[in-house]
mmCIF file of C-alpha atoms and ligand atoms in Angstrom:
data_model
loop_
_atom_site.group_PDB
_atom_site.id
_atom_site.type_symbol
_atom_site.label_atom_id
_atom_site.label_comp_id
_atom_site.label_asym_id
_atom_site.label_seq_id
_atom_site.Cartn_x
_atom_site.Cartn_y
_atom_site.Cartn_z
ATOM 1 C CA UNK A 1 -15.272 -26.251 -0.788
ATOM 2 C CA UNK A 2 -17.954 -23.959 -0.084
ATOM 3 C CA UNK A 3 -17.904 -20.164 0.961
ATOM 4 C CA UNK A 4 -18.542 -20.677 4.469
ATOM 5 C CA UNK A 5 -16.189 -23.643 5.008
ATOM 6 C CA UNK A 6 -13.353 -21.010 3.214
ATOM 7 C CA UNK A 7 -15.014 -18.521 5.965
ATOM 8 C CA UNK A 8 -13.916 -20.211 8.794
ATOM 9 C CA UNK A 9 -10.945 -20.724 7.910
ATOM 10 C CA UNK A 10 -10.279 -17.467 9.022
ATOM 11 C CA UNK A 11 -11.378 -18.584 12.168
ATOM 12 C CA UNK A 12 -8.448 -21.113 12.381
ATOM 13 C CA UNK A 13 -6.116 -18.458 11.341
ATOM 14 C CA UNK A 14 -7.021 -15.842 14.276
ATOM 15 C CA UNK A 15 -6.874 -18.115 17.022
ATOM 16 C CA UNK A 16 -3.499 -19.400 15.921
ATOM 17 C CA UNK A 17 -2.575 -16.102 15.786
ATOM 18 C CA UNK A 18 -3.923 -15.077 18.733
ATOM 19 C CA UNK A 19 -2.445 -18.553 20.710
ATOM 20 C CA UNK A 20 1.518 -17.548 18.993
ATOM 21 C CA UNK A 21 1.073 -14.027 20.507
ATOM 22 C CA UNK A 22 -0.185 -15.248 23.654
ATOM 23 C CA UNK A 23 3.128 -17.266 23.734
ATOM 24 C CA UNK A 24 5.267 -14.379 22.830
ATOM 25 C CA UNK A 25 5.709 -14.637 19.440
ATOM 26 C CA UNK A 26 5.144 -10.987 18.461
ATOM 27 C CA UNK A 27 2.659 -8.225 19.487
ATOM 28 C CA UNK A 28 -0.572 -7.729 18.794
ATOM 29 C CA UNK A 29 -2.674 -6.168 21.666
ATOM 30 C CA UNK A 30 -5.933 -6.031 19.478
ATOM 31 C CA UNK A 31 -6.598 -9.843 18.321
ATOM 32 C CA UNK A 32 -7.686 -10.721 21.631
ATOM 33 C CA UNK A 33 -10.813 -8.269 20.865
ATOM 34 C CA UNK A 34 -11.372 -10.312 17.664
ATOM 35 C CA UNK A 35 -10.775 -13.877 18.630
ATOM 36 C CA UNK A 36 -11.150 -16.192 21.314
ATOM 37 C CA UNK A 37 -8.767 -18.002 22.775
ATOM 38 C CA UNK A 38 -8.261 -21.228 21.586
ATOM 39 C CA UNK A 39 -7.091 -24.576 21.421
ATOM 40 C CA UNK A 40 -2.835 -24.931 22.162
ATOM 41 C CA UNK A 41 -0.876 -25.216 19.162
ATOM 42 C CA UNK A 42 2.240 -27.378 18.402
ATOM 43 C CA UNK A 43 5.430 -25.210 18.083
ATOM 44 C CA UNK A 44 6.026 -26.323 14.870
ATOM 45 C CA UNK A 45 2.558 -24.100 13.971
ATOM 46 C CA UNK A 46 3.598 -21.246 16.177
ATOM 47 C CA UNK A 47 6.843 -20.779 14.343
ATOM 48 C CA UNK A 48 5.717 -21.083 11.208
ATOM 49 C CA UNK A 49 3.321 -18.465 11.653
ATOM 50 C CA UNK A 50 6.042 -16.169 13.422
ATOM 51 C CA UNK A 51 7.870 -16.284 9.948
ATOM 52 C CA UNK A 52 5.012 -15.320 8.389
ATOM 53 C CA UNK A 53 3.684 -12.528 9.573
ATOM 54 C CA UNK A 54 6.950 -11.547 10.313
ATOM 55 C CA UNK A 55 8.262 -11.971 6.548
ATOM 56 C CA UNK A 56 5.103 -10.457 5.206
ATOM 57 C CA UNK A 57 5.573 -7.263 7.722
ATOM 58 C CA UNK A 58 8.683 -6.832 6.463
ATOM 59 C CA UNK A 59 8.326 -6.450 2.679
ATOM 60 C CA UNK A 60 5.393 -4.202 3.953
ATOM 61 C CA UNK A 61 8.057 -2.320 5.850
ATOM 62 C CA UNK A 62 10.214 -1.283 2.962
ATOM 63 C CA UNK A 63 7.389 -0.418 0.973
ATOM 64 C CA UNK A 64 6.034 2.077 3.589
ATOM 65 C CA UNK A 65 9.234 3.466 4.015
ATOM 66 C CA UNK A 66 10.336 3.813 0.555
ATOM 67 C CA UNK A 67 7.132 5.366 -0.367
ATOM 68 C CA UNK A 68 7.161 7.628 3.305
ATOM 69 C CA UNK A 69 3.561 6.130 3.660
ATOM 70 C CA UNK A 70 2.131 8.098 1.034
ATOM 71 C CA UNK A 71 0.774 4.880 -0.328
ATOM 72 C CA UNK A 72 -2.583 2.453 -0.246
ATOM 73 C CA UNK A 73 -2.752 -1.047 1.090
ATOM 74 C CA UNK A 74 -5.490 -3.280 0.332
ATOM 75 C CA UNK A 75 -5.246 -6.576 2.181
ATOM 76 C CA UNK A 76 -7.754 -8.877 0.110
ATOM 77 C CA UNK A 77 -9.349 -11.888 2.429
ATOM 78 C CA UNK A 78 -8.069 -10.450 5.228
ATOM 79 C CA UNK A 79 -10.515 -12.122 7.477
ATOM 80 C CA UNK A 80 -9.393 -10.672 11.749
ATOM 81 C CA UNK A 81 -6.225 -9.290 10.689
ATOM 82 C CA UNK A 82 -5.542 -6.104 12.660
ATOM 83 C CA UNK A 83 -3.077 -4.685 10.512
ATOM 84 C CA UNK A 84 -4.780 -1.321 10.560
ATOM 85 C CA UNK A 85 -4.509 -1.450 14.492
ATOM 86 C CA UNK A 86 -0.558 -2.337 14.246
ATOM 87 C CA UNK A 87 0.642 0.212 11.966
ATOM 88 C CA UNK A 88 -1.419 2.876 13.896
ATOM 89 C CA UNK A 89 0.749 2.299 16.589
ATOM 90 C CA UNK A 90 4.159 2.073 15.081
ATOM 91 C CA UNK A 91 3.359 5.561 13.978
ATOM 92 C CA UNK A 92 3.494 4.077 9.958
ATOM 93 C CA UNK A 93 -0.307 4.163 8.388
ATOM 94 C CA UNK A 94 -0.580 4.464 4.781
ATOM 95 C CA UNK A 95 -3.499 7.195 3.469
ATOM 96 C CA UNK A 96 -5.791 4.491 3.103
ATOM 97 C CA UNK A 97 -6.190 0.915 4.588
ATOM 98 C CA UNK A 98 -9.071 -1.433 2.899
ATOM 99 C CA UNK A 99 -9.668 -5.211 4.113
ATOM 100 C CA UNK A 100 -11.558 -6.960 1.930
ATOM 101 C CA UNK A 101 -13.457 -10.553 2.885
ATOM 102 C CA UNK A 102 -16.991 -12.106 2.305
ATOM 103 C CA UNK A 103 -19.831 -10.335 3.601
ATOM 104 C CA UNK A 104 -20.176 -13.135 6.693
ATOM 105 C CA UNK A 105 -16.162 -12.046 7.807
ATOM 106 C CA UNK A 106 -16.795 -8.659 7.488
ATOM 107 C CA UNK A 107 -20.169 -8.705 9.804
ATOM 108 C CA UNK A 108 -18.540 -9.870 12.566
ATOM 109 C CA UNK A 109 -15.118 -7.783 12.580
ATOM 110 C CA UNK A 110 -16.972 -4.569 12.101
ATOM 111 C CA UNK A 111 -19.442 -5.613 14.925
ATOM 112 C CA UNK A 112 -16.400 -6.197 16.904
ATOM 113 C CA UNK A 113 -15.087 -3.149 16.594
ATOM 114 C CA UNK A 114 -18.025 -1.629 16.609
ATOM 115 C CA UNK A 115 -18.780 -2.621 20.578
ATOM 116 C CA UNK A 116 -15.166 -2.869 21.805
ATOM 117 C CA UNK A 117 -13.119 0.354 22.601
ATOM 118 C CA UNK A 118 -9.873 -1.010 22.218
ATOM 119 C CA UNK A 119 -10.949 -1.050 18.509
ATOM 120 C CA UNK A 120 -12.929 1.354 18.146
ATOM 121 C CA UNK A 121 -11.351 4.052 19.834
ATOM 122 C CA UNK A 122 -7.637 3.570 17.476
ATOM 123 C CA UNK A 123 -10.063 3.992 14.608
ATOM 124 C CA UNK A 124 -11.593 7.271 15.732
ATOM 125 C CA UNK A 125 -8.173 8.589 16.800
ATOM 126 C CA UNK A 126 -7.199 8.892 13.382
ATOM 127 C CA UNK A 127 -10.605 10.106 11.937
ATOM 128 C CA UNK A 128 -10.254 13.584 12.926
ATOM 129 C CA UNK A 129 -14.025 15.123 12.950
ATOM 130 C CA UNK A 130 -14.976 12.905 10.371
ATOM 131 C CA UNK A 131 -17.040 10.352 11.842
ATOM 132 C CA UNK A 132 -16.851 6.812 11.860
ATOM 133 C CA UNK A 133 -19.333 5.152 10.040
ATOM 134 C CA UNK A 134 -20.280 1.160 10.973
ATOM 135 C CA UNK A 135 -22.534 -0.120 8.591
ATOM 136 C CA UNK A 136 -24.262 -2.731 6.620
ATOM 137 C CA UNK A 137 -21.485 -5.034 7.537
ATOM 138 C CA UNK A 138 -18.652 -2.427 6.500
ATOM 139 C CA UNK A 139 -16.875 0.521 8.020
ATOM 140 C CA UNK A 140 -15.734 3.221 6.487
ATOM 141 C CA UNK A 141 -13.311 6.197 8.197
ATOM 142 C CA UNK A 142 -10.834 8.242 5.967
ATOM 143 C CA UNK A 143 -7.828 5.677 6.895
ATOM 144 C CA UNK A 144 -9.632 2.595 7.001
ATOM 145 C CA UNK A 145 -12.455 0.689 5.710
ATOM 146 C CA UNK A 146 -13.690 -2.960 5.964
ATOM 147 C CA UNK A 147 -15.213 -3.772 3.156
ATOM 148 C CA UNK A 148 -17.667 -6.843 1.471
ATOM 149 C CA UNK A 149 -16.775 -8.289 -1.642
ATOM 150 C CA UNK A 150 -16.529 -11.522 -3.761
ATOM 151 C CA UNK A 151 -12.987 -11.866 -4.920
ATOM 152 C CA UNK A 152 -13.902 -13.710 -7.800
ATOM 153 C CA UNK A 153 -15.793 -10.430 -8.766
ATOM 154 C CA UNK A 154 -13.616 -8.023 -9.655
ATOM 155 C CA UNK A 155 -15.796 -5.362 -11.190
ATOM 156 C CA UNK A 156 -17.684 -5.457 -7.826
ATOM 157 C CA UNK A 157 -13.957 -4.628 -5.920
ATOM 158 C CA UNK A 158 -13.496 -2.227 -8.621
ATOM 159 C CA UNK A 159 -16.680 -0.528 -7.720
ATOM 160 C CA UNK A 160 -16.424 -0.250 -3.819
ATOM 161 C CA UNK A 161 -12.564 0.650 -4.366
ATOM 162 C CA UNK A 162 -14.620 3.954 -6.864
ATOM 163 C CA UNK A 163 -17.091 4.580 -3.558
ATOM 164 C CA UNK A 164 -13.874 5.685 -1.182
ATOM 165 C CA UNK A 165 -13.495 9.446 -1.819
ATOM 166 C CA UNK A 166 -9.828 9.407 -1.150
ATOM 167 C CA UNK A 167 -8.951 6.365 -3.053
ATOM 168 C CA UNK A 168 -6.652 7.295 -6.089
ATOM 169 C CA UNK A 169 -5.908 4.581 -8.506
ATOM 170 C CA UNK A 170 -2.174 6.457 -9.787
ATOM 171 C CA UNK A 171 -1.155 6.401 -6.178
ATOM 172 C CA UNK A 172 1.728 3.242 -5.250
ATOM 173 C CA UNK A 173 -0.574 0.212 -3.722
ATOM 174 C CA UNK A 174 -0.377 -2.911 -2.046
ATOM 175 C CA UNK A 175 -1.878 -6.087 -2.406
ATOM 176 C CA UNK A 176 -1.393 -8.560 0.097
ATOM 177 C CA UNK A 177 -3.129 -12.329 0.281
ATOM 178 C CA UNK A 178 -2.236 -14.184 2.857
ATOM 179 C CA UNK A 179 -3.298 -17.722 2.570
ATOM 180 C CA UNK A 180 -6.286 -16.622 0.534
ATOM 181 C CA UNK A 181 -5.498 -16.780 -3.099
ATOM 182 C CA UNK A 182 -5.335 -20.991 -2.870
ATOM 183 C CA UNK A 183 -9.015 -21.094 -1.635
ATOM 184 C CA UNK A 184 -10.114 -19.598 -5.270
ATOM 185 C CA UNK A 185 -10.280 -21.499 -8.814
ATOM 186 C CA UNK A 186 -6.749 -20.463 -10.622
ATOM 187 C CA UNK A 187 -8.483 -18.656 -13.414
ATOM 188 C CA UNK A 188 -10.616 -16.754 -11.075
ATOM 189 C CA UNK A 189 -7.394 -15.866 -8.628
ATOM 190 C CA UNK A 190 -5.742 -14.520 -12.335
ATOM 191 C CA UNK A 191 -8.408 -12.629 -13.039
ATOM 192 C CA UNK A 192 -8.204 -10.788 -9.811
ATOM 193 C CA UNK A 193 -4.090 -10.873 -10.319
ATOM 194 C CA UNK A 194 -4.813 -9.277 -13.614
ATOM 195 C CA UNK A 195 -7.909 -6.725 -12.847
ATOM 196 C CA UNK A 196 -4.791 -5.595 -10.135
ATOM 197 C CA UNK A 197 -2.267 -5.651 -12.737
ATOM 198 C CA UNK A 198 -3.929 -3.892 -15.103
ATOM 199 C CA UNK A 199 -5.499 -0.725 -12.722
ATOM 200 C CA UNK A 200 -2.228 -0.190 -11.124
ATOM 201 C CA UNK A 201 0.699 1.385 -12.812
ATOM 202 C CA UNK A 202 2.796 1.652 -8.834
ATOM 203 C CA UNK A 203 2.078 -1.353 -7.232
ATOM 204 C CA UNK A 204 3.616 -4.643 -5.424
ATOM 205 C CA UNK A 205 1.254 -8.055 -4.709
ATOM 206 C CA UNK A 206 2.514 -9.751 -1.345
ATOM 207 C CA UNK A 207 1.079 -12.810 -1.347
ATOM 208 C CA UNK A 208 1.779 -15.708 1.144
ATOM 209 C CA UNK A 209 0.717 -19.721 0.510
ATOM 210 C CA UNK A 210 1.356 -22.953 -0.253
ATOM 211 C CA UNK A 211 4.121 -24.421 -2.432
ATOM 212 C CA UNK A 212 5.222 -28.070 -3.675
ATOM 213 C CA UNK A 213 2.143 -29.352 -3.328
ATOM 214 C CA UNK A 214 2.403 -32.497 -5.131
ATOM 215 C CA UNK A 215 5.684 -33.565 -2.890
ATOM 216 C CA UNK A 216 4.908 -36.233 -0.985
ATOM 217 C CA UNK A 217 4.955 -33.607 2.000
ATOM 218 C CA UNK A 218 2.369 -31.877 -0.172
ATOM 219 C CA UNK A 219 0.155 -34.781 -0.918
ATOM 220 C CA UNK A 220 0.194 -35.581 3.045
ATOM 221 C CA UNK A 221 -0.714 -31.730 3.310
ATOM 222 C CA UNK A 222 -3.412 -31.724 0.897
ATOM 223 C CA UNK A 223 -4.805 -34.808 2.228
ATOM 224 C CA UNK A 224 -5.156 -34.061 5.599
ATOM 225 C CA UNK A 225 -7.152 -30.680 4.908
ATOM 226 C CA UNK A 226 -9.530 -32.436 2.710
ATOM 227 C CA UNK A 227 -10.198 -35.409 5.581
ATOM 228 C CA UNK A 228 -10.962 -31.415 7.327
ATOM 229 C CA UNK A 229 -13.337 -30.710 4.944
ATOM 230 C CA UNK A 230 -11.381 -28.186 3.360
ATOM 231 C CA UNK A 231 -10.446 -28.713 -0.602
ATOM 232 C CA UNK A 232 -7.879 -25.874 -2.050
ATOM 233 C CA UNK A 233 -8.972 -25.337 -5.214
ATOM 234 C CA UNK A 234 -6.507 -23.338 -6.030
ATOM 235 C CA UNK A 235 -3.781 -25.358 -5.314
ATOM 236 C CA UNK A 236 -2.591 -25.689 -9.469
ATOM 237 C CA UNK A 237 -0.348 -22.501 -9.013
ATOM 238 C CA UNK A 238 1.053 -23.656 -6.219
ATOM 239 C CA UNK A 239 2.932 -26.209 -7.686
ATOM 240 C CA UNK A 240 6.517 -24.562 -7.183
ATOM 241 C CA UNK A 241 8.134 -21.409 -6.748
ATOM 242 C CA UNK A 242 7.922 -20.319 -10.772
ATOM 243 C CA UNK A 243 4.568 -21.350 -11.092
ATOM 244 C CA UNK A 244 3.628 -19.100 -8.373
ATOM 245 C CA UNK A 245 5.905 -16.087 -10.298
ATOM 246 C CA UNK A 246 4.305 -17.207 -13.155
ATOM 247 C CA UNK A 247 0.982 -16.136 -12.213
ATOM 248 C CA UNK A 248 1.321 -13.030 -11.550
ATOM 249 C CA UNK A 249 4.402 -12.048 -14.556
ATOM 250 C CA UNK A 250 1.898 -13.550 -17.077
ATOM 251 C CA UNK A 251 -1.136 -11.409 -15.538
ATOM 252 C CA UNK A 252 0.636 -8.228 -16.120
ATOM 253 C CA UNK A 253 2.886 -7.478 -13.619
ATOM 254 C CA UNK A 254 6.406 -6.223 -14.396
ATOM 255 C CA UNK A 255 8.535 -9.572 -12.340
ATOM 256 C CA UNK A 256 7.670 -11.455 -9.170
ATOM 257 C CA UNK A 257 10.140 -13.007 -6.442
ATOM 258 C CA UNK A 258 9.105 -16.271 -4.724
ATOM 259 C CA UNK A 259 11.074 -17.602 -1.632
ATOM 260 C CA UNK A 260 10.492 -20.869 0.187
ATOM 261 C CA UNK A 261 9.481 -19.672 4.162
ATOM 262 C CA UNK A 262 12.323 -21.431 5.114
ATOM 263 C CA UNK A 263 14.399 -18.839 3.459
ATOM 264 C CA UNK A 264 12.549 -15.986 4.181
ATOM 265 C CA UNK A 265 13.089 -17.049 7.994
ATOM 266 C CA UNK A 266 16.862 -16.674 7.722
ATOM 267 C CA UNK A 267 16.722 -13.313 5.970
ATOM 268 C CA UNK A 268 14.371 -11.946 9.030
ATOM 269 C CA UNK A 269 16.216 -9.937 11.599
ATOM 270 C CA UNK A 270 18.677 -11.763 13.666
ATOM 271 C CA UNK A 271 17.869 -11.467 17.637
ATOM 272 C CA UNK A 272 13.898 -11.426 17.012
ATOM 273 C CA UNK A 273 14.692 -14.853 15.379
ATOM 274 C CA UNK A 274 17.092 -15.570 18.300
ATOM 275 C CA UNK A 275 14.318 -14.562 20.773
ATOM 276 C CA UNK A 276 11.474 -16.774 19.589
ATOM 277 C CA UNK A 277 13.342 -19.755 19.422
ATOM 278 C CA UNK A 278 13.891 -20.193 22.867
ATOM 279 C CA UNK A 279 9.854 -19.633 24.000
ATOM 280 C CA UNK A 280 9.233 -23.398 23.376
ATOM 281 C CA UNK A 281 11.309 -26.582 22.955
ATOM 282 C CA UNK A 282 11.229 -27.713 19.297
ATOM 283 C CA UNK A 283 12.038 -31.305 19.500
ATOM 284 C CA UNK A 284 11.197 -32.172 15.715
ATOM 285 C CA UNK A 285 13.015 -29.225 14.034
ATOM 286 C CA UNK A 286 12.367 -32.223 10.794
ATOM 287 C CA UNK A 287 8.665 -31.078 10.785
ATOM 288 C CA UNK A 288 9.076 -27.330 10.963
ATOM 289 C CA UNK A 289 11.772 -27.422 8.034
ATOM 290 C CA UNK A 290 9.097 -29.319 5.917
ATOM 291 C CA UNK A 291 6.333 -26.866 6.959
ATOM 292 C CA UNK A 292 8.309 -23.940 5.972
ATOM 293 C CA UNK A 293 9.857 -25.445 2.848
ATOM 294 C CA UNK A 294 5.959 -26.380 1.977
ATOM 295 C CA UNK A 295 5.058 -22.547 2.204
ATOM 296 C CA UNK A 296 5.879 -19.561 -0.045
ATOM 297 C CA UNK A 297 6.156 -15.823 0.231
ATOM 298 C CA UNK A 298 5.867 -14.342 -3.730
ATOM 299 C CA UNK A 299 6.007 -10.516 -4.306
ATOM 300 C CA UNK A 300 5.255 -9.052 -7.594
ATOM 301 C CA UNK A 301 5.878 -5.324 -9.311
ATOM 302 C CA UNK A 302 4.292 -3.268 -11.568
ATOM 303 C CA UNK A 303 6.377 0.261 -11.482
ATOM 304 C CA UNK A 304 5.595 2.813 -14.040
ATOM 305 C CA UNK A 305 7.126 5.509 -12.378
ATOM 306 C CA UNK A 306 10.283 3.609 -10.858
ATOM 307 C CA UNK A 307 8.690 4.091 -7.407
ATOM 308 C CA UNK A 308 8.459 0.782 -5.980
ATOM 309 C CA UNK A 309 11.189 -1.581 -7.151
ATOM 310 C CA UNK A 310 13.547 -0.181 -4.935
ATOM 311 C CA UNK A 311 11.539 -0.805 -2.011
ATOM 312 C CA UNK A 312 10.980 -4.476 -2.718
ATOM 313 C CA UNK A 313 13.517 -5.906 -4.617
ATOM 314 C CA UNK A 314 15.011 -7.577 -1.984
ATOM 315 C CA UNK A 315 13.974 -8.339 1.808
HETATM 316 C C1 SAM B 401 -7.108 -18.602 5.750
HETATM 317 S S1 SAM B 401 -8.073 -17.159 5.913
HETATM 318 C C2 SAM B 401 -6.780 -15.922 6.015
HETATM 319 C C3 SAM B 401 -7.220 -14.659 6.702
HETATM 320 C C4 SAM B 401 -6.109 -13.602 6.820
HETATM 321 N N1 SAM B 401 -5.628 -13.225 5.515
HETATM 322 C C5 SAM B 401 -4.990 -14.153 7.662
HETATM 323 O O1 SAM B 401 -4.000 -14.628 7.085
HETATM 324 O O2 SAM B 401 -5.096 -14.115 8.885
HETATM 325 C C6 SAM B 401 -8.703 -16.899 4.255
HETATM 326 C C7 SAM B 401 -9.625 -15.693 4.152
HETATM 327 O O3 SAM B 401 -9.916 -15.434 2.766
HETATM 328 C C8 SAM B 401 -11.285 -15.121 2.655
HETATM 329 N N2 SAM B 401 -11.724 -15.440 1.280
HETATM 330 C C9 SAM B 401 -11.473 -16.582 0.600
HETATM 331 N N3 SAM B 401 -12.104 -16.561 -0.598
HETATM 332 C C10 SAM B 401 -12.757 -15.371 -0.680
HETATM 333 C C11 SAM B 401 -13.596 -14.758 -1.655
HETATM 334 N N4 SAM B 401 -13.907 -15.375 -2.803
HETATM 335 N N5 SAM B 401 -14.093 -13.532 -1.402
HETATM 336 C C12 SAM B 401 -13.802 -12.893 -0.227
HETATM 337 N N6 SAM B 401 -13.016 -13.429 0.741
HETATM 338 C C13 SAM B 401 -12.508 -14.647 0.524
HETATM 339 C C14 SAM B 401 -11.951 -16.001 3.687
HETATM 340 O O4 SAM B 401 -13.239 -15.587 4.020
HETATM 341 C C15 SAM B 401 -10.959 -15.892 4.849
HETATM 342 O O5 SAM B 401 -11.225 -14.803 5.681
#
């Protein structure tokens, strides 16, 4: 698959976003500034992405509040995501926010921002005197930056992450991937594991994607994205939940839990759960259990200094 078919696949990610919070999924006033709307998605879809950005905000959750925010997140092929605009408003920003995606993702988010208020203007609220700087498809402010990089290059991450005045290697950190770490070759996706392992004493790797992917389910799955065009060449570790622990406990990092989304949506909270699933009729609740059973949520530790077990151990 080529980089700028694995581009727009953050295209198909926004505007299902954006369509599930147009339903009333969850909130999120500032995708509409990224993405158009778009085509109407089954239920099945909108659910399934409910759970997880839902599951993935909530390990995020604990680890902000565990670590009282003095902590970095660095959300690698984050494509629209407008995580940076979401914890700004729940009053919970970490010191230091960096997205990471290919130069062509980057371009347009920061050009985005760049000409629409709504975006902008959270971004400058939190940049005291310090200006804002958009350039060169990145932007850089002392909270957050939006930065270019190849993950299969990890000395060129390790660089930019050096350029950020503020950015302190000792300091607990968060990785999350969220359906990114499939679209790379495995030994290039443990090389970044390990570069993260390995320059982090305090830190926790969220990472959300596919699982049982030879199941028949799977096959089906796998089939119908490459009719799409779209080949996951990393699907190897995504062969069950251990080998997706695996990867990351054998690339340095301390232990790793992996959950089947169909879990993870019974541990998240009760009457939000309760809420969503009466915005659409499900009549093939079949299908959504096999979606969710076919995706993971995996969360790995490395903690030196006992700081961030605690705050992930469990959701
Ligand atoms: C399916 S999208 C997910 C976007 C976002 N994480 C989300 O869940 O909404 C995958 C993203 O990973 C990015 N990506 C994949 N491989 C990459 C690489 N080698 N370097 C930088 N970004 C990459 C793509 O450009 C895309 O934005």
């Amino acid at each position: 698959m080529g980089d700028e078919a694995v581009q727009s696949t953050n295209d198909d990610a926004s505007q299902c976003k954006r369509f599930a919070v147009q339903k009333g999924y969850w909130k999120d006033p500032y995708i509409q500034y990224l993405v158009r709307s778009g085509d109407r998605r089954a239920p099945e879809i909108n659910r399934g992405y409910f759970a997880r950005v839902r599951g993935i905000k909530v390990l995020l959750d604990q680890f902000l509040e565990k670590t009282k925010c003095s902590c970095q997140v660095v959300n690698f092929g984050a494509g629209f995501d407008t995580l940076f605009w979401k914890l700004k408003d729940e009053n919970k920003l970490p010191d230091i926010i960096v997205d990471f995606d290919f130069r062509a993702v980057t371009s347009r988010k920061c050009q985005y921002v760049k000409v629409r208020p709504p975006l902008l203007d959270q971004v400058k609220a939190v940049s005291g005197s310090e200006a804002v700087q958009i350039e060169n498809a990145e932007l850089h402010s002392p909270k957050y930056h939006i930065m270019w990089a190849d993950l299969r290059n990890t000395s060129q991450i390790e660089s930019k992450l050096r350029g950020i005045d503020n950015f302190d290697f000792s300091k607990p950190t968060v990785f999350i991937t969220e359906c990114v770490l499939v679209y790379l070759q495995p030994d290039k996706s443990s090389e970044l594991i390990k570069w993260a392992a390995e320059s982090f004493a305090n830190s926790v790797f969220i990472n959300y994607e596919q699982v049982h992917m030879s199941d028949k389910f799977g096959q089906v799955m796998v089939s119908n994205l490459r009719g799409r065009r779209c080949e996951l060449e990393g699907i190897a570790p995504c062969q069950d939940l251990d080998t997706q622990k695996l990867r990351f406990v054998s690339n340095g990092f301390d232990d790793a839990v992996a959950l089947e989304m169909g879990e993870v949506y019974r541990y998240l909270p009760a009457d939000e759960v309760h809420r969503v699933e009466r915005l659409e009729f499900l009549d093939e609740t079949e299908l959504l259990n096999q979606l969710l059973q076919h995706y993971c949520l995996c969360w790995a530790w490395k903690d030196k200094d006992q700081i961030v077990t605690e705050a992930v151990i469990a959701l």
